[in-house]
Amino acid sequence: MPDAEPTVDDLLDLAVGALGGARRDGQHTMAQAVARSLETGEHLLVQAGTGTGKSLGYLVPAVRHAVLADEHVVVSTATLALQRQVVTRDLPLVADALAPRLPRKPHIALLKGWHNYLCVHKVAGGYPEDEPGTLFDLGDHAGAADHPAPAGAGRRDGSESLGEQVLRLREWAEETDTGDRDDLVPGVTDRAWRQVSVTSLECLGTRCPMIEECFPERARASAREADVVVTNHAMLGIAASGSPGVLPEHDVLVVDEAHELTDRVTAQATSDLSFATVDHAARLARRHGGVPTTDLDAAAQALAAVLVELPEGRFPDGLPDAARDAVAAVRDASRTLLSALKPDSTAGRPAAPDGGLKMAASAMLALFEVADRMAADPEDNRHTVLWCARGEDRRGGVLTRLHAAPLAVNGLIRTNLLAGRTGVLTSATLSLGGSFDPVARSVGLEVRPDAEPVGPSRLPGSPGDDDAAATPADDGTRTAVDEAGPLTWHGLDVGSPFDYARQGILYVARRLPPPGREPATDAQLDEIEALVRAAGGRTLGLFSSRRAATAAALAMRERLDVPVLLQGDDQLPTLVAQFAADEPTCLFGTLSLWQGVDVPGPACRLVLIDRIPFPRPDDPVRSARTEAVAAAGGNGFMSVSATHAALLLAQGAGRLVRTTEDRGVVAVLDPRLVTARYGEFLARSLPGFWRTTERDVAVSALRRLTGSD
């Protein structure tokens, strides 16, 4: 080890060299800022545009700090796929490159939700087989959305059946060293995986006879000893919601793709209740606990009768009396059964750990907690959003659910994730409307010194969270203060290596009428046809609804002689691959195409955005937040709807330029971007493209790019 500590610049050069890359000034600026933040304890919001290399920009200083300061670092990514990229490629490269210049080689670990690991006790028969309808079918688990069913799995066309998948899983269990679902290739459906895994609530813990072989316990033990632990936002959501023990003790939290954090925390903190969930818990209690469920069965029937009559939508004044009474009956019955399902509550129960009993108890506990939350007094529930929604169940029938979500999560993030440690939040889109304040407020980093304590009731954009409430310093720092003391943060935009003004045009179709309720007007379709024809296909169409995407795709298939793929035709990765492989091909779709699609080169010359992506007016959580901000004297529309739209617009427009060689047009078919008062706020959130409202200019540019002029 050299006498002098290696600088972050030197170490970044080593890592970039090992990757075979070239020096990027923005990346060095970011790494220096992260290093300074880790040394001072000041929270950092750093926007790093596409092409900056932000992964190495935060990993190098994080690894350096973890080893030299002997402090534990947790790095969180938005999805399991991004987590896999960091832990299998980026972080090992950094650790190997830096090891010769550090006192020791960094120890890194991977941590996922419990359900992502195989349970050896369940495979060995320690748990009863699941019934056809399981808890997993009734609700999402952390990370489940990142595991779509493999193509063809379980179909009737001769491909792998559920039984064959489970058999393959049992064979894999004999050879895997990690038990990590992502290490199973090819993958299996969620139903198959459920047969060999348990949730953290279902786990027997230290009473498990196979605890020494437990894969999730091994992962957690490794995480406790690691310098840097890589996890995902779903895990942060669990920790923020009041279960901090899901993460190892750590001094530094780095959040990549931080623009998604509040939505992920909200999703994890959202619960639902239906007749199916109550009935499932009752069946498990009877089958594995051997207890009668008369009261719960009656409560379930009463709940079902009430749900049928409830209107869809939000209940701003709390649940109607009949619904609250029905939910309270579920709460009371499940509380009684919880006591009856304790392992030592019945003399005749075996002393050995009982997996079935634990499954029953965990389902009953989850049911009680949800019902208890929903049945609370309206005054106590004023910071909870309650609503009713209907959808299809697995058999195609109508399923009515009650939902509960926190009114705001900035207090949860501040208290459970950021307070007491250093937070580094980074993304390509953190500065909205030219300011970091909206994102800072959303994570609890912007409050007035004399404001009430930050908690779930504190909302971005409320009077206690406005720009004037900040304490700006000459260097752009802000200080958020509550009873826990000051949380100082700094916002930094390190730019992008791309010359957006030369590489792209932002065309806003000013002459079109503002969008209405119809999915697509004739004028819009004519505009799309002219632009796509000029681009020779090569179009990524981002639409605000499935109806709009379908209408546009069907119309273009009739009008144009280029392939038009539509989201839903196949699995999304397959469609994106087809789009990238064939230049004339177009791909039209909705929300999941707005973020994460990376198609550099001539396959994507035109990005179409049909309208400003404001949240739906009937979105229960966002509409409740809008009303709460307005009631407190703030601008609810700007704080909630415009901020949401700005983030999505920035993400969508960012699909166009992915390398220094990319050229093209982002076409927004919504004139409000240039005619409405909020339009400039939205436009300032976009990359710095050259702007025009003349269609001929955009069409001519596309023709020149594609050689059709």
PDB file of N, CA and C in Angstrom, residues 176-262:
ATOM      1  N   THR A 176     -27.146 -25.950  -7.085  1.00  0.00           N
ATOM      2  CA  THR A 176     -26.907 -24.506  -6.968  1.00  0.00           C
ATOM      3  C   THR A 176     -26.103 -24.173  -5.716  1.00  0.00           C
ATOM      4  N   ASP A 177     -25.250 -23.171  -5.831  1.00  0.00           N
ATOM      5  CA  ASP A 177     -24.478 -22.684  -4.685  1.00  0.00           C
ATOM      6  C   ASP A 177     -25.112 -21.454  -4.054  1.00  0.00           C
ATOM      7  N   THR A 178     -26.041 -20.824  -4.771  1.00  0.00           N
ATOM      8  CA  THR A 178     -26.617 -19.569  -4.290  1.00  0.00           C
ATOM      9  C   THR A 178     -28.105 -19.662  -3.973  1.00  0.00           C
ATOM     10  N   GLY A 179     -28.826 -20.535  -4.665  1.00  0.00           N
ATOM     11  CA  GLY A 179     -30.272 -20.580  -4.517  1.00  0.00           C
ATOM     12  C   GLY A 179     -30.965 -19.369  -5.094  1.00  0.00           C
ATOM     13  N   ASP A 180     -30.227 -18.532  -5.811  1.00  0.00           N
ATOM     14  CA  ASP A 180     -30.748 -17.282  -6.373  1.00  0.00           C
ATOM     15  C   ASP A 180     -31.532 -17.588  -7.645  1.00  0.00           C
ATOM     16  N   ARG A 181     -32.754 -17.134  -7.695  1.00  0.00           N
ATOM     17  CA  ARG A 181     -33.618 -17.418  -8.839  1.00  0.00           C
ATOM     18  C   ARG A 181     -32.993 -16.967 -10.154  1.00  0.00           C
ATOM     19  N   ASP A 182     -32.258 -15.856 -10.126  1.00  0.00           N
ATOM     20  CA  ASP A 182     -31.669 -15.351 -11.357  1.00  0.00           C
ATOM     21  C   ASP A 182     -30.572 -16.257 -11.902  1.00  0.00           C
ATOM     22  N   ASP A 183     -30.076 -17.182 -11.087  1.00  0.00           N
ATOM     23  CA  ASP A 183     -29.041 -18.105 -11.551  1.00  0.00           C
ATOM     24  C   ASP A 183     -29.632 -19.327 -12.245  1.00  0.00           C
ATOM     25  N   LEU A 184     -30.946 -19.435 -12.263  1.00  0.00           N
ATOM     26  CA  LEU A 184     -31.622 -20.548 -12.925  1.00  0.00           C
ATOM     27  C   LEU A 184     -31.896 -20.179 -14.376  1.00  0.00           C
ATOM     28  N   VAL A 185     -31.285 -20.921 -15.300  1.00  0.00           N
ATOM     29  CA  VAL A 185     -31.457 -20.651 -16.731  1.00  0.00           C
ATOM     30  C   VAL A 185     -31.788 -21.965 -17.435  1.00  0.00           C
ATOM     31  N   PRO A 186     -32.904 -22.020 -18.184  1.00  0.00           N
ATOM     32  CA  PRO A 186     -33.923 -20.969 -18.326  1.00  0.00           C
ATOM     33  C   PRO A 186     -34.752 -20.821 -17.061  1.00  0.00           C
ATOM     34  N   GLY A 187     -35.456 -19.717 -16.963  1.00  0.00           N
ATOM     35  CA  GLY A 187     -36.235 -19.444 -15.774  1.00  0.00           C
ATOM     36  C   GLY A 187     -37.536 -20.225 -15.741  1.00  0.00           C
ATOM     37  N   VAL A 188     -38.319 -19.976 -14.705  1.00  0.00           N
ATOM     38  CA  VAL A 188     -39.616 -20.640 -14.541  1.00  0.00           C
ATOM     39  C   VAL A 188     -40.671 -19.586 -14.230  1.00  0.00           C
ATOM     40  N   THR A 189     -41.915 -19.987 -14.269  1.00  0.00           N
ATOM     41  CA  THR A 189     -43.008 -19.071 -13.952  1.00  0.00           C
ATOM     42  C   THR A 189     -43.042 -18.797 -12.449  1.00  0.00           C
ATOM     43  N   ASP A 190     -43.767 -17.738 -12.089  1.00  0.00           N
ATOM     44  CA  ASP A 190     -43.912 -17.410 -10.672  1.00  0.00           C
ATOM     45  C   ASP A 190     -44.601 -18.538  -9.909  1.00  0.00           C
ATOM     46  N   ARG A 191     -45.573 -19.183 -10.513  1.00  0.00           N
ATOM     47  CA  ARG A 191     -46.281 -20.279  -9.830  1.00  0.00           C
ATOM     48  C   ARG A 191     -45.338 -21.438  -9.537  1.00  0.00           C
ATOM     49  N   ALA A 192     -44.451 -21.730 -10.474  1.00  0.00           N
ATOM     50  CA  ALA A 192     -43.497 -22.810 -10.235  1.00  0.00           C
ATOM     51  C   ALA A 192     -42.507 -22.421  -9.139  1.00  0.00           C
ATOM     52  N   TRP A 193     -42.021 -21.193  -9.185  1.00  0.00           N
ATOM     53  CA  TRP A 193     -41.042 -20.759  -8.182  1.00  0.00           C
ATOM     54  C   TRP A 193     -41.648 -20.785  -6.779  1.00  0.00           C
ATOM     55  N   ARG A 194     -42.918 -20.487  -6.694  1.00  0.00           N
ATOM     56  CA  ARG A 194     -43.591 -20.495  -5.394  1.00  0.00           C
ATOM     57  C   ARG A 194     -43.504 -21.864  -4.729  1.00  0.00           C
ATOM     58  N   GLN A 195     -43.395 -22.928  -5.503  1.00  0.00           N
ATOM     59  CA  GLN A 195     -43.349 -24.275  -4.931  1.00  0.00           C
ATOM     60  C   GLN A 195     -42.039 -24.574  -4.216  1.00  0.00           C
ATOM     61  N   VAL A 196     -41.014 -23.744  -4.413  1.00  0.00           N
ATOM     62  CA  VAL A 196     -39.713 -24.032  -3.793  1.00  0.00           C
ATOM     63  C   VAL A 196     -39.195 -22.842  -2.988  1.00  0.00           C
ATOM     64  N   SER A 197     -40.044 -21.864  -2.703  1.00  0.00           N
ATOM     65  CA  SER A 197     -39.586 -20.684  -1.973  1.00  0.00           C
ATOM     66  C   SER A 197     -40.631 -20.292  -0.937  1.00  0.00           C
ATOM     67  N   VAL A 198     -40.215 -19.474   0.020  1.00  0.00           N
ATOM     68  CA  VAL A 198     -41.122 -18.955   1.032  1.00  0.00           C
ATOM     69  C   VAL A 198     -40.873 -17.459   1.191  1.00  0.00           C
ATOM     70  N   THR A 199     -41.825 -16.762   1.777  1.00  0.00           N
ATOM     71  CA  THR A 199     -41.623 -15.361   2.115  1.00  0.00           C
ATOM     72  C   THR A 199     -40.902 -15.282   3.458  1.00  0.00           C
ATOM     73  N   SER A 200     -40.437 -14.085   3.808  1.00  0.00           N
ATOM     74  CA  SER A 200     -39.740 -13.932   5.087  1.00  0.00           C
ATOM     75  C   SER A 200     -40.670 -14.236   6.256  1.00  0.00           C
ATOM     76  N   LEU A 201     -41.970 -13.910   6.110  1.00  0.00           N
ATOM     77  CA  LEU A 201     -42.917 -14.211   7.182  1.00  0.00           C
ATOM     78  C   LEU A 201     -43.140 -15.713   7.336  1.00  0.00           C
ATOM     79  N   GLU A 202     -43.043 -16.458   6.253  1.00  0.00           N
ATOM     80  CA  GLU A 202     -43.264 -17.904   6.308  1.00  0.00           C
ATOM     81  C   GLU A 202     -42.043 -18.673   6.783  1.00  0.00           C
ATOM     82  N   CYS A 203     -40.885 -18.033   6.761  1.00  0.00           N
ATOM     83  CA  CYS A 203     -39.649 -18.709   7.146  1.00  0.00           C
ATOM     84  C   CYS A 203     -39.688 -19.089   8.625  1.00  0.00           C
ATOM     85  N   LEU A 204     -39.172 -20.280   8.946  1.00  0.00           N
ATOM     86  CA  LEU A 204     -39.142 -20.751  10.323  1.00  0.00           C
ATOM     87  C   LEU A 204     -38.018 -20.122  11.131  1.00  0.00           C
ATOM     88  N   GLY A 205     -37.116 -19.442  10.457  1.00  0.00           N
ATOM     89  CA  GLY A 205     -36.025 -18.769  11.161  1.00  0.00           C
ATOM     90  C   GLY A 205     -35.098 -19.741  11.865  1.00  0.00           C
ATOM     91  N   THR A 206     -34.709 -19.394  13.085  1.00  0.00           N
ATOM     92  CA  THR A 206     -33.740 -20.220  13.820  1.00  0.00           C
ATOM     93  C   THR A 206     -34.313 -21.577  14.211  1.00  0.00           C
ATOM     94  N   ARG A 207     -35.630 -21.746  14.112  1.00  0.00           N
ATOM     95  CA  ARG A 207     -36.245 -23.035  14.437  1.00  0.00           C
ATOM     96  C   ARG A 207     -36.177 -24.004  13.263  1.00  0.00           C
ATOM     97  N   CYS A 208     -35.718 -23.535  12.102  1.00  0.00           N
ATOM     98  CA  CYS A 208     -35.652 -24.398  10.920  1.00  0.00           C
ATOM     99  C   CYS A 208     -34.538 -25.429  11.089  1.00  0.00           C
ATOM    100  N   PRO A 209     -34.827 -26.694  10.856  1.00  0.00           N
ATOM    101  CA  PRO A 209     -33.788 -27.724  10.995  1.00  0.00           C
ATOM    102  C   PRO A 209     -32.689 -27.621   9.941  1.00  0.00           C
ATOM    103  N   MET A 210     -32.920 -26.833   8.889  1.00  0.00           N
ATOM    104  CA  MET A 210     -31.923 -26.699   7.823  1.00  0.00           C
ATOM    105  C   MET A 210     -31.374 -25.273   7.762  1.00  0.00           C
ATOM    106  N   ILE A 211     -31.361 -24.593   8.905  1.00  0.00           N
ATOM    107  CA  ILE A 211     -30.932 -23.204   8.953  1.00  0.00           C
ATOM    108  C   ILE A 211     -29.498 -23.040   8.470  1.00  0.00           C
ATOM    109  N   GLU A 212     -28.640 -24.024   8.692  1.00  0.00           N
ATOM    110  CA  GLU A 212     -27.236 -23.917   8.275  1.00  0.00           C
ATOM    111  C   GLU A 212     -27.092 -23.924   6.753  1.00  0.00           C
ATOM    112  N   GLU A 213     -28.092 -24.460   6.056  1.00  0.00           N
ATOM    113  CA  GLU A 213     -28.037 -24.533   4.596  1.00  0.00           C
ATOM    114  C   GLU A 213     -28.897 -23.470   3.926  1.00  0.00           C
ATOM    115  N   CYS A 214     -29.478 -22.564   4.700  1.00  0.00           N
ATOM    116  CA  CYS A 214     -30.459 -21.601   4.192  1.00  0.00           C
ATOM    117  C   CYS A 214     -29.800 -20.572   3.284  1.00  0.00           C
ATOM    118  N   PHE A 215     -30.270 -20.484   2.053  1.00  0.00           N
ATOM    119  CA  PHE A 215     -29.682 -19.548   1.088  1.00  0.00           C
ATOM    120  C   PHE A 215     -29.919 -18.082   1.454  1.00  0.00           C
ATOM    121  N   PRO A 216     -31.155 -17.659   1.800  1.00  0.00           N
ATOM    122  CA  PRO A 216     -31.312 -16.250   2.167  1.00  0.00           C
ATOM    123  C   PRO A 216     -30.545 -15.877   3.429  1.00  0.00           C
ATOM    124  N   GLU A 217     -30.410 -16.801   4.371  1.00  0.00           N
ATOM    125  CA  GLU A 217     -29.616 -16.511   5.566  1.00  0.00           C
ATOM    126  C   GLU A 217     -28.141 -16.348   5.200  1.00  0.00           C
ATOM    127  N   ARG A 218     -27.665 -17.175   4.290  1.00  0.00           N
ATOM    128  CA  ARG A 218     -26.277 -17.034   3.836  1.00  0.00           C
ATOM    129  C   ARG A 218     -26.068 -15.681   3.170  1.00  0.00           C
ATOM    130  N   ALA A 219     -27.033 -15.275   2.334  1.00  0.00           N
ATOM    131  CA  ALA A 219     -26.908 -13.992   1.646  1.00  0.00           C
ATOM    132  C   ALA A 219     -26.870 -12.852   2.658  1.00  0.00           C
ATOM    133  N   ARG A 220     -27.688 -12.942   3.703  1.00  0.00           N
ATOM    134  CA  ARG A 220     -27.695 -11.886   4.709  1.00  0.00           C
ATOM    135  C   ARG A 220     -26.434 -11.891   5.557  1.00  0.00           C
ATOM    136  N   ALA A 221     -25.919 -13.056   5.853  1.00  0.00           N
ATOM    137  CA  ALA A 221     -24.662 -13.128   6.600  1.00  0.00           C
ATOM    138  C   ALA A 221     -23.531 -12.508   5.793  1.00  0.00           C
ATOM    139  N   SER A 222     -23.486 -12.798   4.492  1.00  0.00           N
ATOM    140  CA  SER A 222     -22.465 -12.214   3.633  1.00  0.00           C
ATOM    141  C   SER A 222     -22.626 -10.704   3.557  1.00  0.00           C
ATOM    142  N   ALA A 223     -23.877 -10.233   3.490  1.00  0.00           N
ATOM    143  CA  ALA A 223     -24.129  -8.796   3.408  1.00  0.00           C
ATOM    144  C   ALA A 223     -23.674  -8.074   4.672  1.00  0.00           C
ATOM    145  N   ARG A 224     -23.842  -8.722   5.818  1.00  0.00           N
ATOM    146  CA  ARG A 224     -23.433  -8.081   7.069  1.00  0.00           C
ATOM    147  C   ARG A 224     -21.930  -7.858   7.139  1.00  0.00           C
ATOM    148  N   GLU A 225     -21.161  -8.675   6.450  1.00  0.00           N
ATOM    149  CA  GLU A 225     -19.704  -8.572   6.487  1.00  0.00           C
ATOM    150  C   GLU A 225     -19.129  -7.774   5.317  1.00  0.00           C
ATOM    151  N   ALA A 226     -19.955  -7.446   4.336  1.00  0.00           N
ATOM    152  CA  ALA A 226     -19.452  -6.850   3.099  1.00  0.00           C
ATOM    153  C   ALA A 226     -19.159  -5.370   3.259  1.00  0.00           C
ATOM    154  N   ASP A 227     -18.198  -4.908   2.454  1.00  0.00           N
ATOM    155  CA  ASP A 227     -17.940  -3.470   2.360  1.00  0.00           C
ATOM    156  C   ASP A 227     -19.041  -2.784   1.563  1.00  0.00           C
ATOM    157  N   VAL A 228     -19.427  -3.411   0.448  1.00  0.00           N
ATOM    158  CA  VAL A 228     -20.462  -2.852  -0.423  1.00  0.00           C
ATOM    159  C   VAL A 228     -21.508  -3.923  -0.687  1.00  0.00           C
ATOM    160  N   VAL A 229     -22.762  -3.600  -0.407  1.00  0.00           N
ATOM    161  CA  VAL A 229     -23.883  -4.512  -0.643  1.00  0.00           C
ATOM    162  C   VAL A 229     -24.753  -3.924  -1.743  1.00  0.00           C
ATOM    163  N   VAL A 230     -25.087  -4.719  -2.729  1.00  0.00           N
ATOM    164  CA  VAL A 230     -25.951  -4.287  -3.827  1.00  0.00           C
ATOM    165  C   VAL A 230     -27.343  -4.868  -3.606  1.00  0.00           C
ATOM    166  N   THR A 231     -28.354  -4.008  -3.597  1.00  0.00           N
ATOM    167  CA  THR A 231     -29.732  -4.442  -3.429  1.00  0.00           C
ATOM    168  C   THR A 231     -30.600  -3.699  -4.432  1.00  0.00           C
ATOM    169  N   ASN A 232     -31.921  -3.659  -4.207  1.00  0.00           N
ATOM    170  CA  ASN A 232     -32.820  -2.999  -5.158  1.00  0.00           C
ATOM    171  C   ASN A 232     -33.848  -2.155  -4.422  1.00  0.00           C
ATOM    172  N   HIS A 233     -34.557  -1.320  -5.178  1.00  0.00           N
ATOM    173  CA  HIS A 233     -35.482  -0.363  -4.578  1.00  0.00           C
ATOM    174  C   HIS A 233     -36.648  -1.041  -3.857  1.00  0.00           C
ATOM    175  N   ALA A 234     -37.008  -2.249  -4.272  1.00  0.00           N
ATOM    176  CA  ALA A 234     -38.075  -2.956  -3.555  1.00  0.00           C
ATOM    177  C   ALA A 234     -37.649  -3.202  -2.111  1.00  0.00           C
ATOM    178  N   MET A 235     -36.390  -3.544  -1.913  1.00  0.00           N
ATOM    179  CA  MET A 235     -35.875  -3.740  -0.560  1.00  0.00           C
ATOM    180  C   MET A 235     -35.847  -2.420   0.207  1.00  0.00           C
ATOM    181  N   LEU A 236     -35.487  -1.339  -0.465  1.00  0.00           N
ATOM    182  CA  LEU A 236     -35.525  -0.035   0.195  1.00  0.00           C
ATOM    183  C   LEU A 236     -36.953   0.313   0.598  1.00  0.00           C
ATOM    184  N   GLY A 237     -37.906  -0.061  -0.248  1.00  0.00           N
ATOM    185  CA  GLY A 237     -39.304   0.196   0.076  1.00  0.00           C
ATOM    186  C   GLY A 237     -39.733  -0.513   1.340  1.00  0.00           C
ATOM    187  N   ILE A 238     -39.283  -1.759   1.511  1.00  0.00           N
ATOM    188  CA  ILE A 238     -39.608  -2.509   2.731  1.00  0.00           C
ATOM    189  C   ILE A 238     -38.970  -1.841   3.941  1.00  0.00           C
ATOM    190  N   ALA A 239     -37.695  -1.442   3.787  1.00  0.00           N
ATOM    191  CA  ALA A 239     -36.999  -0.780   4.888  1.00  0.00           C
ATOM    192  C   ALA A 239     -37.660   0.550   5.236  1.00  0.00           C
ATOM    193  N   ALA A 240     -38.040   1.319   4.214  1.00  0.00           N
ATOM    194  CA  ALA A 240     -38.661   2.619   4.455  1.00  0.00           C
ATOM    195  C   ALA A 240     -40.015   2.481   5.121  1.00  0.00           C
ATOM    196  N   SER A 241     -40.693   1.365   4.868  1.00  0.00           N
ATOM    197  CA  SER A 241     -42.035   1.167   5.412  1.00  0.00           C
ATOM    198  C   SER A 241     -42.018   0.705   6.861  1.00  0.00           C
ATOM    199  N   GLY A 242     -40.832   0.593   7.438  1.00  0.00           N
ATOM    200  CA  GLY A 242     -40.762   0.275   8.862  1.00  0.00           C
ATOM    201  C   GLY A 242     -40.114  -1.045   9.196  1.00  0.00           C
ATOM    202  N   SER A 243     -39.409  -1.654   8.257  1.00  0.00           N
ATOM    203  CA  SER A 243     -38.692  -2.898   8.527  1.00  0.00           C
ATOM    204  C   SER A 243     -37.216  -2.698   8.220  1.00  0.00           C
ATOM    205  N   PRO A 244     -36.523  -1.867   8.996  1.00  0.00           N
ATOM    206  CA  PRO A 244     -35.125  -1.556   8.682  1.00  0.00           C
ATOM    207  C   PRO A 244     -34.204  -2.763   8.749  1.00  0.00           C
ATOM    208  N   GLY A 245     -34.623  -3.817   9.456  1.00  0.00           N
ATOM    209  CA  GLY A 245     -33.774  -4.995   9.588  1.00  0.00           C
ATOM    210  C   GLY A 245     -33.575  -5.763   8.304  1.00  0.00           C
ATOM    211  N   VAL A 246     -34.316  -5.424   7.244  1.00  0.00           N
ATOM    212  CA  VAL A 246     -34.132  -6.156   5.987  1.00  0.00           C
ATOM    213  C   VAL A 246     -32.797  -5.806   5.338  1.00  0.00           C
ATOM    214  N   LEU A 247     -32.207  -4.674   5.729  1.00  0.00           N
ATOM    215  CA  LEU A 247     -30.904  -4.270   5.204  1.00  0.00           C
ATOM    216  C   LEU A 247     -29.856  -4.400   6.297  1.00  0.00           C
ATOM    217  N   PRO A 248     -28.611  -4.712   5.949  1.00  0.00           N
ATOM    218  CA  PRO A 248     -27.559  -4.744   6.959  1.00  0.00           C
ATOM    219  C   PRO A 248     -27.263  -3.335   7.463  1.00  0.00           C
ATOM    220  N   GLU A 249     -26.632  -3.234   8.610  1.00  0.00           N
ATOM    221  CA  GLU A 249     -26.218  -1.927   9.108  1.00  0.00           C
ATOM    222  C   GLU A 249     -25.301  -1.277   8.078  1.00  0.00           C
ATOM    223  N   HIS A 250     -25.543   0.018   7.806  1.00  0.00           N
ATOM    224  CA  HIS A 250     -24.720   0.692   6.814  1.00  0.00           C
ATOM    225  C   HIS A 250     -24.627   2.178   7.121  1.00  0.00           C
ATOM    226  N   ASP A 251     -23.548   2.772   6.649  1.00  0.00           N
ATOM    227  CA  ASP A 251     -23.275   4.189   6.903  1.00  0.00           C
ATOM    228  C   ASP A 251     -23.576   5.055   5.686  1.00  0.00           C
ATOM    229  N   VAL A 252     -23.592   4.428   4.504  1.00  0.00           N
ATOM    230  CA  VAL A 252     -23.772   5.150   3.246  1.00  0.00           C
ATOM    231  C   VAL A 252     -24.826   4.425   2.418  1.00  0.00           C
ATOM    232  N   LEU A 253     -25.732   5.201   1.829  1.00  0.00           N
ATOM    233  CA  LEU A 253     -26.729   4.642   0.908  1.00  0.00           C
ATOM    234  C   LEU A 253     -26.594   5.336  -0.437  1.00  0.00           C
ATOM    235  N   VAL A 254     -26.331   4.567  -1.485  1.00  0.00           N
ATOM    236  CA  VAL A 254     -26.272   5.085  -2.850  1.00  0.00           C
ATOM    237  C   VAL A 254     -27.493   4.569  -3.597  1.00  0.00           C
ATOM    238  N   VAL A 255     -28.294   5.477  -4.129  1.00  0.00           N
ATOM    239  CA  VAL A 255     -29.521   5.105  -4.840  1.00  0.00           C
ATOM    240  C   VAL A 255     -29.359   5.448  -6.310  1.00  0.00           C
ATOM    241  N   ASP A 256     -29.201   4.425  -7.150  1.00  0.00           N
ATOM    242  CA  ASP A 256     -29.146   4.627  -8.593  1.00  0.00           C
ATOM    243  C   ASP A 256     -30.577   4.648  -9.135  1.00  0.00           C
ATOM    244  N   GLU A 257     -30.783   5.314 -10.269  1.00  0.00           N
ATOM    245  CA  GLU A 257     -32.138   5.494 -10.807  1.00  0.00           C
ATOM    246  C   GLU A 257     -33.055   6.015  -9.698  1.00  0.00           C
ATOM    247  N   ALA A 258     -32.571   7.045  -9.011  1.00  0.00           N
ATOM    248  CA  ALA A 258     -33.266   7.557  -7.827  1.00  0.00           C
ATOM    249  C   ALA A 258     -34.609   8.192  -8.167  1.00  0.00           C
ATOM    250  N   HIS A 259     -34.846   8.535  -9.438  1.00  0.00           N
ATOM    251  CA  HIS A 259     -36.143   9.115  -9.801  1.00  0.00           C
ATOM    252  C   HIS A 259     -37.289   8.135  -9.584  1.00  0.00           C
ATOM    253  N   GLU A 260     -36.978   6.849  -9.439  1.00  0.00           N
ATOM    254  CA  GLU A 260     -38.017   5.843  -9.231  1.00  0.00           C
ATOM    255  C   GLU A 260     -38.254   5.528  -7.762  1.00  0.00           C
ATOM    256  N   LEU A 261     -37.454   6.106  -6.867  1.00  0.00           N
ATOM    257  CA  LEU A 261     -37.487   5.681  -5.466  1.00  0.00           C
ATOM    258  C   LEU A 261     -38.846   5.903  -4.816  1.00  0.00           C
ATOM    259  N   THR A 262     -39.433   7.088  -4.972  1.00  0.00           N
ATOM    260  CA  THR A 262     -40.685   7.352  -4.268  1.00  0.00           C
ATOM    261  C   THR A 262     -41.813   6.436  -4.743  1.00  0.00           C
TER     262      THR A 262
END
